[in-house]
PDB file of C-alpha atoms and ligand atoms in Angstrom:
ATOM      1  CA  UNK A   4      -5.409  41.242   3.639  1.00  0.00           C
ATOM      2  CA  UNK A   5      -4.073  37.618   3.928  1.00  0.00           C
ATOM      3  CA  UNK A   6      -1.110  37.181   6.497  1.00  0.00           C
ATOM      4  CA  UNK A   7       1.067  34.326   5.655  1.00  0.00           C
ATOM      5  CA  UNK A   8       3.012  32.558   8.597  1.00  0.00           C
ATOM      6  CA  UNK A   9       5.705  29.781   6.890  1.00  0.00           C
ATOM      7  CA  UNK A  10       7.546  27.803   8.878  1.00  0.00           C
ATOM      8  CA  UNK A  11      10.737  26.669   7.404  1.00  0.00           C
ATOM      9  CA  UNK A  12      11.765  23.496   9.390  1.00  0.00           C
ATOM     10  CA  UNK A  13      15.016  23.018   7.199  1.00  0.00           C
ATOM     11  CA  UNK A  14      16.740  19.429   8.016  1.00  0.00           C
ATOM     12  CA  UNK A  15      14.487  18.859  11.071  1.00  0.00           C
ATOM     13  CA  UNK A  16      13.729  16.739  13.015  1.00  0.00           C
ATOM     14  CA  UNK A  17      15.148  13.550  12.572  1.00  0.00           C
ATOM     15  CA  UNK A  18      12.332  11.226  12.884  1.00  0.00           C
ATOM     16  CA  UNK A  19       9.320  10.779  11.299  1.00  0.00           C
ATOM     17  CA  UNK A  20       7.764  10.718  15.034  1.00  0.00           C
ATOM     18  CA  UNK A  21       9.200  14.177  16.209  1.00  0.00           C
ATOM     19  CA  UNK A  22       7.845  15.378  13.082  1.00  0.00           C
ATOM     20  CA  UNK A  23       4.291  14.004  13.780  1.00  0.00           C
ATOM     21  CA  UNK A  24       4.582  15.418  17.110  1.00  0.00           C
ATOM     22  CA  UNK A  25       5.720  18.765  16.201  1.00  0.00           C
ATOM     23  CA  UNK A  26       2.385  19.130  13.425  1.00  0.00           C
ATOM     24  CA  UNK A  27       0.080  17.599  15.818  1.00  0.00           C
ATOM     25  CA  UNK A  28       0.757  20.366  18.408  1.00  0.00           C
ATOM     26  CA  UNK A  29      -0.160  23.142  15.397  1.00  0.00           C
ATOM     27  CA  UNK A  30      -3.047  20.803  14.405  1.00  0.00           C
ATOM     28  CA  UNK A  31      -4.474  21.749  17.733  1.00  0.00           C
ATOM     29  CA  UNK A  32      -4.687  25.416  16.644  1.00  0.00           C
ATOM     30  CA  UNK A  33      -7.707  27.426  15.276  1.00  0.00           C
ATOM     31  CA  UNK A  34      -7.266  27.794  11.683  1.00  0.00           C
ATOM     32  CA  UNK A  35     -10.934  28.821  10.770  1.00  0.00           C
ATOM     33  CA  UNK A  36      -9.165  32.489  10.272  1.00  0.00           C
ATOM     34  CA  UNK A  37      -9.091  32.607   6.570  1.00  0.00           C
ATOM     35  CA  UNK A  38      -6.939  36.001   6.965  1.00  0.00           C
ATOM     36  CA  UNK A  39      -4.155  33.486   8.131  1.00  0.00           C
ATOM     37  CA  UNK A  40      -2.538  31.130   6.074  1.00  0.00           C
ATOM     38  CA  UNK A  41      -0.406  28.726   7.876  1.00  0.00           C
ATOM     39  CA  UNK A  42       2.118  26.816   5.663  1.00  0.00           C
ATOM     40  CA  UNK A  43       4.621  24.210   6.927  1.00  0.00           C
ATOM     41  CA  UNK A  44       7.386  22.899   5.118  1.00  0.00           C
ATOM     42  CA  UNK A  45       9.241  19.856   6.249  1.00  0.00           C
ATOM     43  CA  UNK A  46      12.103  18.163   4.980  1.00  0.00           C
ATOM     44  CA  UNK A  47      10.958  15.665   1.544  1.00  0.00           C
ATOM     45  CA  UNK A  48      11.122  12.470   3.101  1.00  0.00           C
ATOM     46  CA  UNK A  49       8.383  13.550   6.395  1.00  0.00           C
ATOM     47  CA  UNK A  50       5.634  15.074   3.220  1.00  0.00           C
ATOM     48  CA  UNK A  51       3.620  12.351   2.702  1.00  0.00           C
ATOM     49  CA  UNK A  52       2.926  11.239   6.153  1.00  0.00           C
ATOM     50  CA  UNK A  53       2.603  14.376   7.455  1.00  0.00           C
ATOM     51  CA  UNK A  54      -0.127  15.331   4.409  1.00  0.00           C
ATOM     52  CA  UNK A  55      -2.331  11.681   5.716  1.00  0.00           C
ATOM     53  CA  UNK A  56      -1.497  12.953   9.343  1.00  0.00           C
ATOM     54  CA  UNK A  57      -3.212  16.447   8.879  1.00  0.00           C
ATOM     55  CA  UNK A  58      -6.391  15.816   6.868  1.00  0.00           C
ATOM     56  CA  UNK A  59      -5.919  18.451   5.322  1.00  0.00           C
ATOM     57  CA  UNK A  60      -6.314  21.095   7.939  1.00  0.00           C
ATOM     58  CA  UNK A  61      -3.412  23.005   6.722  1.00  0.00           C
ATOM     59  CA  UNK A  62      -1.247  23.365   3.549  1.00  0.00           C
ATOM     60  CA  UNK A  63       2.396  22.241   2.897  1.00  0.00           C
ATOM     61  CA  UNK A  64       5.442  24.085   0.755  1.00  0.00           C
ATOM     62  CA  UNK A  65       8.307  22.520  -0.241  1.00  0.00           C
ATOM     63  CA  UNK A  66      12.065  23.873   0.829  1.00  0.00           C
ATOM     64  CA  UNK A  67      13.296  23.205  -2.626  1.00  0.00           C
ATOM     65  CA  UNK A  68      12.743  21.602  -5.828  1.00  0.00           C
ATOM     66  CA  UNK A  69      14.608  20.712  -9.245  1.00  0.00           C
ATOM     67  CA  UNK A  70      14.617  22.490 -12.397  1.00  0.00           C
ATOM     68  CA  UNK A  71      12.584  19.607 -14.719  1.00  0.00           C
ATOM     69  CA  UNK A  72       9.455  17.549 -14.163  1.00  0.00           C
ATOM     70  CA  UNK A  73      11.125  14.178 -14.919  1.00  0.00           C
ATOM     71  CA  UNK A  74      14.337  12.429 -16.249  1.00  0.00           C
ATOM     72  CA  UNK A  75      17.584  11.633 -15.158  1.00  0.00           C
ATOM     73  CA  UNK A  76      18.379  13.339 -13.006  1.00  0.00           C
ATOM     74  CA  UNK A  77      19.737  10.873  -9.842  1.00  0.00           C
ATOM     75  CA  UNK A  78      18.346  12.075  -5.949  1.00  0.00           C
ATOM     76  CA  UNK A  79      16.539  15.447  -7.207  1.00  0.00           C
ATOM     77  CA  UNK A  80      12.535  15.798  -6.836  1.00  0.00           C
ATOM     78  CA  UNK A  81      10.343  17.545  -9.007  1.00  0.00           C
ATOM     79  CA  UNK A  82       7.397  19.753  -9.273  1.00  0.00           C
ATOM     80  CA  UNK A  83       5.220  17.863 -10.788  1.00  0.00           C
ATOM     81  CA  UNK A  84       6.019  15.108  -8.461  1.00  0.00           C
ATOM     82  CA  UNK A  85       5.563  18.058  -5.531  1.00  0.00           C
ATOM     83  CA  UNK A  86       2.397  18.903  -7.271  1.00  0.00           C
ATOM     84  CA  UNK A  87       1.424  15.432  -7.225  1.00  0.00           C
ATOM     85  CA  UNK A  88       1.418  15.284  -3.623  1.00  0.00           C
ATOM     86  CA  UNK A  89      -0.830  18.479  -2.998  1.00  0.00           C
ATOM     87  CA  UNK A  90       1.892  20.784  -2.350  1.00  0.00           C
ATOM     88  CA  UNK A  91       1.219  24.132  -3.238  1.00  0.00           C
ATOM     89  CA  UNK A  92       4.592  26.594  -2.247  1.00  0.00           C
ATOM     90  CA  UNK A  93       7.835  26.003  -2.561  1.00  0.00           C
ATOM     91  CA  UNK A  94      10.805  27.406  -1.232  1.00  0.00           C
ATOM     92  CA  UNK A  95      13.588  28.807  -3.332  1.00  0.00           C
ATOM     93  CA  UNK A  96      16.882  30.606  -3.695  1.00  0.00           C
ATOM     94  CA  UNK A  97      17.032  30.359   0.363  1.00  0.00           C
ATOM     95  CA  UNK A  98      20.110  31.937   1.784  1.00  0.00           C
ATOM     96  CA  UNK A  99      21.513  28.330   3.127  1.00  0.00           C
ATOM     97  CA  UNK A 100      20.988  27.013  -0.556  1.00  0.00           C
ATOM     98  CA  UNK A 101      22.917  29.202  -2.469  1.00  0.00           C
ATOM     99  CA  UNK A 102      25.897  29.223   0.235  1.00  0.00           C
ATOM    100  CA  UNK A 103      26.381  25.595   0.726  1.00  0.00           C
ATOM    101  CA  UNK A 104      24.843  24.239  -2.474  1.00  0.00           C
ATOM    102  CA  UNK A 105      25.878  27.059  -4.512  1.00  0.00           C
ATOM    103  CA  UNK A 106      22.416  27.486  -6.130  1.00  0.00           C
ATOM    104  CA  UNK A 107      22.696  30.850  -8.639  1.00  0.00           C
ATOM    105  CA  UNK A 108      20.423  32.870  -9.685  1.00  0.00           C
ATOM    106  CA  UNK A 109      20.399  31.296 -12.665  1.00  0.00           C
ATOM    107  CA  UNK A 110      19.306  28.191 -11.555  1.00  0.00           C
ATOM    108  CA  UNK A 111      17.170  29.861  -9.175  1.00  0.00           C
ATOM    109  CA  UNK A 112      15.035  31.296 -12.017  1.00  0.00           C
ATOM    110  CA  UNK A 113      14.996  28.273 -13.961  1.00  0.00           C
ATOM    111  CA  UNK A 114      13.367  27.000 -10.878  1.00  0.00           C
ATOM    112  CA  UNK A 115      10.863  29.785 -10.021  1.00  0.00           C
ATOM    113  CA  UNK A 116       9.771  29.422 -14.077  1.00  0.00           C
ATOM    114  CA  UNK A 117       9.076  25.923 -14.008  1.00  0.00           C
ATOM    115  CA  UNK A 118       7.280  25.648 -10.635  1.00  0.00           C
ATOM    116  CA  UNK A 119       5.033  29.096 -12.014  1.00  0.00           C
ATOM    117  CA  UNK A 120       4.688  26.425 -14.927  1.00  0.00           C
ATOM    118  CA  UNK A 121       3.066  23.689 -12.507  1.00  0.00           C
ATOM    119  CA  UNK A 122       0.901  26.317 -10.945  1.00  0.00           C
ATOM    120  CA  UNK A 123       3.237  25.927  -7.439  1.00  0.00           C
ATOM    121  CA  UNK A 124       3.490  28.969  -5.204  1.00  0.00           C
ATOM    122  CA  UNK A 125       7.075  30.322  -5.411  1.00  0.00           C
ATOM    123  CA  UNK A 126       8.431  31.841  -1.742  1.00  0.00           C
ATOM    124  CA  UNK A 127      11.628  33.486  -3.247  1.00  0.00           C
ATOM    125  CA  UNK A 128      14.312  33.857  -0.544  1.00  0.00           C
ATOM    126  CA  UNK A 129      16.138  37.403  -1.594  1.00  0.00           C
ATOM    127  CA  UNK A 130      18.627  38.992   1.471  1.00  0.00           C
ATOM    128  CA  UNK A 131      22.218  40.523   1.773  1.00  0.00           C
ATOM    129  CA  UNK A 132      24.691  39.796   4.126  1.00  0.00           C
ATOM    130  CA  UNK A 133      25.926  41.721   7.339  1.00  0.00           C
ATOM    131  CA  UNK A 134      29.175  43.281   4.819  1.00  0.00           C
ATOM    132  CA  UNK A 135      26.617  45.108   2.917  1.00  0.00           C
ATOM    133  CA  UNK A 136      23.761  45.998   5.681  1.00  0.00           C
ATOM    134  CA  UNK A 137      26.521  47.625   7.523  1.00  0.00           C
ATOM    135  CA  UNK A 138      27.283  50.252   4.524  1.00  0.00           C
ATOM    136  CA  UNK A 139      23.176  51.031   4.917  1.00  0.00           C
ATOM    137  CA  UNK A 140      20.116  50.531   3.274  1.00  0.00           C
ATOM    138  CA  UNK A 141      21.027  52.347  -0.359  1.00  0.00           C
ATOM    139  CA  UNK A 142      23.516  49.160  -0.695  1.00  0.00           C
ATOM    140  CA  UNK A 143      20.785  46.658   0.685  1.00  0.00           C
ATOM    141  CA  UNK A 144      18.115  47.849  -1.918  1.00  0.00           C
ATOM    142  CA  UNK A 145      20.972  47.914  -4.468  1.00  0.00           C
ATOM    143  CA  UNK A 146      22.093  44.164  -3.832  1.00  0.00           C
ATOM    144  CA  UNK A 147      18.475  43.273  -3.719  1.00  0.00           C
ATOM    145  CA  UNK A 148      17.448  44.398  -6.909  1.00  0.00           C
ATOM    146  CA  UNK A 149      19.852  42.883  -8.531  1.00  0.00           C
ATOM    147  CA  UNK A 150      18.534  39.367  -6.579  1.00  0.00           C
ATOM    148  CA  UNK A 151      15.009  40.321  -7.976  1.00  0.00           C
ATOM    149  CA  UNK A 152      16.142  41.153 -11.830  1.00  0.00           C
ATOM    150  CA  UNK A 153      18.063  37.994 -11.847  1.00  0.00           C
ATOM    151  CA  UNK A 154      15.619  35.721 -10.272  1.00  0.00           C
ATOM    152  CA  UNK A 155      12.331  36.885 -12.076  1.00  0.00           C
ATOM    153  CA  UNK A 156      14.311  37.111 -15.150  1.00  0.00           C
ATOM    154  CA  UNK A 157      12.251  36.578 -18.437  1.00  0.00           C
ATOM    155  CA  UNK A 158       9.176  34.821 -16.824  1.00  0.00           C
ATOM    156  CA  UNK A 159       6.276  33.917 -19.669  1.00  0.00           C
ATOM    157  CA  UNK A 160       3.760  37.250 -19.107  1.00  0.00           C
ATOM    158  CA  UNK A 161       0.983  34.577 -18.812  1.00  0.00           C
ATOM    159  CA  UNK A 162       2.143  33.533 -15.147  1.00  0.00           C
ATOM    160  CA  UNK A 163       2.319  37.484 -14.326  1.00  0.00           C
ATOM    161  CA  UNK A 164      -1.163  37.170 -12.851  1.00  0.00           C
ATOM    162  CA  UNK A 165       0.038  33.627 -10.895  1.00  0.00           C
ATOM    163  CA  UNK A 166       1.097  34.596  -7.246  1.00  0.00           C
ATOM    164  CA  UNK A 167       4.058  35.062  -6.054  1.00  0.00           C
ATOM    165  CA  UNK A 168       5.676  35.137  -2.631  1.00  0.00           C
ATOM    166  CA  UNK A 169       9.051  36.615  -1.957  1.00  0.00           C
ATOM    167  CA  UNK A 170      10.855  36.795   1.817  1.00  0.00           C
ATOM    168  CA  UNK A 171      13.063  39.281   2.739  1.00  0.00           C
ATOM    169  CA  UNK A 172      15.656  37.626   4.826  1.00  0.00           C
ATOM    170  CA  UNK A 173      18.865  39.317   5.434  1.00  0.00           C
ATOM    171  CA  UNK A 174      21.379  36.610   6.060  1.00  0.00           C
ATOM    172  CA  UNK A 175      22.615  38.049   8.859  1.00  0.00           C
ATOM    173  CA  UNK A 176      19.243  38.058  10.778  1.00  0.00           C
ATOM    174  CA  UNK A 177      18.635  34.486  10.254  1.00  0.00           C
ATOM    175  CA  UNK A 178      19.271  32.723  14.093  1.00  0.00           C
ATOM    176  CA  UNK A 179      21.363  30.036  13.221  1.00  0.00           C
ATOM    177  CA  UNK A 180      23.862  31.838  10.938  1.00  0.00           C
ATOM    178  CA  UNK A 181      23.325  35.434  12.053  1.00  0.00           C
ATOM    179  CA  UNK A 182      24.843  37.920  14.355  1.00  0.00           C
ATOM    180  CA  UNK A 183      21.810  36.814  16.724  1.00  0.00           C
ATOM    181  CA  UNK A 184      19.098  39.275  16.068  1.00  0.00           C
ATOM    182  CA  UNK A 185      16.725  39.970  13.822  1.00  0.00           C
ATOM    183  CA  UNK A 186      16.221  43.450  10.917  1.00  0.00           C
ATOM    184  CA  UNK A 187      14.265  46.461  13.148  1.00  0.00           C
ATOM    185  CA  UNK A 188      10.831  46.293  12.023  1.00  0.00           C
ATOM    186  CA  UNK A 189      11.057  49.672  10.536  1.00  0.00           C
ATOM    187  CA  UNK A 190      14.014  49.338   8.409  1.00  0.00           C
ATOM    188  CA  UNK A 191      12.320  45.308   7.224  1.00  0.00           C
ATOM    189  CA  UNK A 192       9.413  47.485   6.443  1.00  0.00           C
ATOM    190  CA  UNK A 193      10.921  49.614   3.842  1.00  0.00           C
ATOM    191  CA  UNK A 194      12.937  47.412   2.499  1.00  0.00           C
ATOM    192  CA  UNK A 195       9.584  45.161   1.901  1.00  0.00           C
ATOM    193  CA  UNK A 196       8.232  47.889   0.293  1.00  0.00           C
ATOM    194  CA  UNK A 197      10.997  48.842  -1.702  1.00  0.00           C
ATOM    195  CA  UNK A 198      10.539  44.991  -3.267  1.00  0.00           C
ATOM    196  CA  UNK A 199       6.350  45.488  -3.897  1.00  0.00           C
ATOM    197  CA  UNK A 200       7.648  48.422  -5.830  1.00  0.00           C
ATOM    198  CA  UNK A 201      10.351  46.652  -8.169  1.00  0.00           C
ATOM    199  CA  UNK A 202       8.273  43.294  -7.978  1.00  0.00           C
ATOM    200  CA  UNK A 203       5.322  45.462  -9.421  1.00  0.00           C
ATOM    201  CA  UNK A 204       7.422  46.768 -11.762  1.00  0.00           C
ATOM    202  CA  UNK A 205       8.184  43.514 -13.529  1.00  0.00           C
ATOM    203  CA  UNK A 206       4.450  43.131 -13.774  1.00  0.00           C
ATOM    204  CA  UNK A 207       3.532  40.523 -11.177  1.00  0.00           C
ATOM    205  CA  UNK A 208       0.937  42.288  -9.601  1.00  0.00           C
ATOM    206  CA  UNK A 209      -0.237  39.290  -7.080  1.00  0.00           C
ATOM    207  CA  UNK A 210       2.727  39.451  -5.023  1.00  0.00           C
ATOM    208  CA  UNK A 211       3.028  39.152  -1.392  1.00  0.00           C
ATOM    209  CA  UNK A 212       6.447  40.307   0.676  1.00  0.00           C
ATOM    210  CA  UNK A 213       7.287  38.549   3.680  1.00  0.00           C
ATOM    211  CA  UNK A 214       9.887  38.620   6.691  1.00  0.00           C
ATOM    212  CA  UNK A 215      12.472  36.323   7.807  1.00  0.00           C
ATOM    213  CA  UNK A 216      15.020  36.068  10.485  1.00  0.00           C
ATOM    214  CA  UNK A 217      15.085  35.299  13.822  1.00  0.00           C
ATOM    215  CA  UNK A 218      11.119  35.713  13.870  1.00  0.00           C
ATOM    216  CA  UNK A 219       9.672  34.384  17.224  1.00  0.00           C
ATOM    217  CA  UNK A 220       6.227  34.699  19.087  1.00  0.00           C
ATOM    218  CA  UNK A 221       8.293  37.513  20.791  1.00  0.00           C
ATOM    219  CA  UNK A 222       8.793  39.842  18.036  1.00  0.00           C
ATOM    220  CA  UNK A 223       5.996  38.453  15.481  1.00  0.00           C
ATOM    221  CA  UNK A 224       3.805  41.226  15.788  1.00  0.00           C
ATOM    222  CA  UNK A 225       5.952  43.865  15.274  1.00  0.00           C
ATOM    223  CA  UNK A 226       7.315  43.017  11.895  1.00  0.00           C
ATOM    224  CA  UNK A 227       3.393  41.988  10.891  1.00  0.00           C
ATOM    225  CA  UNK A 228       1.626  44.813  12.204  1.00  0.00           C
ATOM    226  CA  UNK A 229       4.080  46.754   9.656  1.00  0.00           C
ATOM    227  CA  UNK A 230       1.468  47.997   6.529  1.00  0.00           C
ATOM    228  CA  UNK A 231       3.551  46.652   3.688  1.00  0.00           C
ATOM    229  CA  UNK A 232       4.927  43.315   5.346  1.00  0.00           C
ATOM    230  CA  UNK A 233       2.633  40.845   4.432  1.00  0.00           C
ATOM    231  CA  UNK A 234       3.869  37.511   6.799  1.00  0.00           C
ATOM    232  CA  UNK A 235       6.714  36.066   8.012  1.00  0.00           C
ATOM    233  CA  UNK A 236       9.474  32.873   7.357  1.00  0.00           C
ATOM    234  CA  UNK A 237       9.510  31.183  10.297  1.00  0.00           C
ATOM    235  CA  UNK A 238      12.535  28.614  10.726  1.00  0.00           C
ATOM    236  CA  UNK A 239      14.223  27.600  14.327  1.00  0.00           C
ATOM    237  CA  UNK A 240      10.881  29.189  16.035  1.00  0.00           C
ATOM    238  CA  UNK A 241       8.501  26.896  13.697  1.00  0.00           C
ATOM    239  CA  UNK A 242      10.247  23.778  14.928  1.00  0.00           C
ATOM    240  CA  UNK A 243       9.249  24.832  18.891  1.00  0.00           C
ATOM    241  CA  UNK A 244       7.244  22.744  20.171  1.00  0.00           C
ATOM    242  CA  UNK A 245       5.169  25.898  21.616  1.00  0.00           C
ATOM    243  CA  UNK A 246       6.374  28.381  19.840  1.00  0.00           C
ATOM    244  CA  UNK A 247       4.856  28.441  16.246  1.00  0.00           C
ATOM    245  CA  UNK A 248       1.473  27.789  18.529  1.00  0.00           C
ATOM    246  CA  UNK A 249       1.849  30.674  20.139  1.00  0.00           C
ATOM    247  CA  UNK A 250       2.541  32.717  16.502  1.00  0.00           C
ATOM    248  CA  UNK A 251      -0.688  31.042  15.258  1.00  0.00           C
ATOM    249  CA  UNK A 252      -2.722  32.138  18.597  1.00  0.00           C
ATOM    250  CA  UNK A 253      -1.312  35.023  18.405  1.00  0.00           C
ATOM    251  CA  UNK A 254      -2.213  36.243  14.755  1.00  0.00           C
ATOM    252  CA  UNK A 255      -5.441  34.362  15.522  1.00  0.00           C
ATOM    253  CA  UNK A 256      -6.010  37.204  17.937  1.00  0.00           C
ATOM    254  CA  UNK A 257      -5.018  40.494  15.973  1.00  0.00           C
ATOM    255  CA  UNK A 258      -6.293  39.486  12.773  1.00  0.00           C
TER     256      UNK A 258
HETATM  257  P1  PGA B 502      15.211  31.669  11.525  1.00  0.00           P
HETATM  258  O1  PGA B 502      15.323  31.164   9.995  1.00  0.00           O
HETATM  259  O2  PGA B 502      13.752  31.964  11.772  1.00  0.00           O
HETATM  260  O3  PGA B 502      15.709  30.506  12.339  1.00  0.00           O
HETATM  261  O4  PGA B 502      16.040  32.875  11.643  1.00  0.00           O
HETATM  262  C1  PGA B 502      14.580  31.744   8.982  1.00  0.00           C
HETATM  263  C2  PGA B 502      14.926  31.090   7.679  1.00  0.00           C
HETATM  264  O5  PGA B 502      16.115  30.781   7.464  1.00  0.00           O
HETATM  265  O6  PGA B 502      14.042  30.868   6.839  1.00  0.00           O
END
């Protein structure tokens, strides 16, 4: 069973030079595992270097993309253009997206259709936040589903079979924006496996649930050594110089 590990670097670093740096460290690592797919996504304008920098010893994702494949449509990048590149999984509906550029989940699905369309790996962001984890996991599962409906809404049965990749990040877990720690393992777990179930539902059968919040090399193995948790979202961690190392050294060595 493939473990994913994504790092989410979100708007870091600033240079194209820190950003060399940082995927030159995780260059160093083993990646012969085939169980372990390693996936970084950096911000847009550090892609195409990075892709020349890495020879293609690992794969890239995207944090975002827009809702056509050309046109009009002034400072927005596209998934052809993504696909283009050799990017193969982008980010969507993440948590800091729909709060401060007040992405729905209408234009979230709009999104996941078109990048299914360009044969792109959706990694759906789904999560509550801290009001509703507080009344307990009924309300979580019920504020999820309603995430899931919305955001796999109507999809064309012939990209049923494509794969999918949703993460599980309650807001409130994530370290920047949290209360400063992450989901117990246990409670991630079947909450993960309470979105195979619906996601399986809708008929995408080749779907794959990870974690994400405050995941470090710390606490890695405890979320992934969970049976129905099938990787993590990595973002403050991935952008550790060590860090993400360590993750990939240490999944290297358990799986
Ligand atoms: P974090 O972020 O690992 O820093 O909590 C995860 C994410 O927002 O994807």
């Amino acid at each position: 069973m493939t473990k994913f590990l994504i790092a989410n670097w979100k708007m870091n670093p600033s240079s194209f030079n820190e950003a060399k740096n940082i995927l030159d460290k995780v260059l160093k690592q083993n990646f012969s595992n085939k169980k372990i797919k390693t996936v970084i996504c950096p911000p847009f304008v550090w892609m195409h270097g990075l892709i020349n920098f890495s020879k293609n010893k690992i794969e890239f994702g995207a944090q975002n993309v827009f809702l056509k494949n050309s046109g009009p449509f002034t400072g927005e990048i596209s998934p052809l253009m993504l696909k283009n590149l050799g990017i193969k999984y982008v980010i969507l509906g993440h948590s800091e997206r729909r709060e401060n550029l007040f992405e729905n989940d209408e234009m979230i699905n709009l999104k996941i259709k078109i990048v299914l369309e360009n044969k792109l790996i959706p990694v759906l962001c789904i999560g509550e936040k801290f009001e509703i984890r507080k009344k307990g996991i009924d309300q979580v599962k019920k504020f999820i589903l309603n995430q899931i409906k919305q955001d796999l809404k109507n999809i064309n049965l012939k990209y049923k079979n494509s794969k999918i990749i949703l993460a599980y990040e309650p807001i409130w877990a994530i370290s920047t924006s949290g209360i400063g720690t992450s989901e117990n393992p246990i409670d991630a777990s079947k909450i993960i496996e309470f979105i195979k179930k619906e996601v399986q539902k809708l008929g995408f059968k080749n779907n794959f649930v990870l974690y994400g919040g405050s995941v470090n090399s710390e606490n890695i193995l405890s979320f992934l050594s969970q049976k129905n948790i099938d990787g993590a979202l990595v973002g403050g961690a991935s952008i550790k110089l060590d860090e993400f190392s360590k993750m990939i050294q240490i999944l290297n060595k358990k799986y």
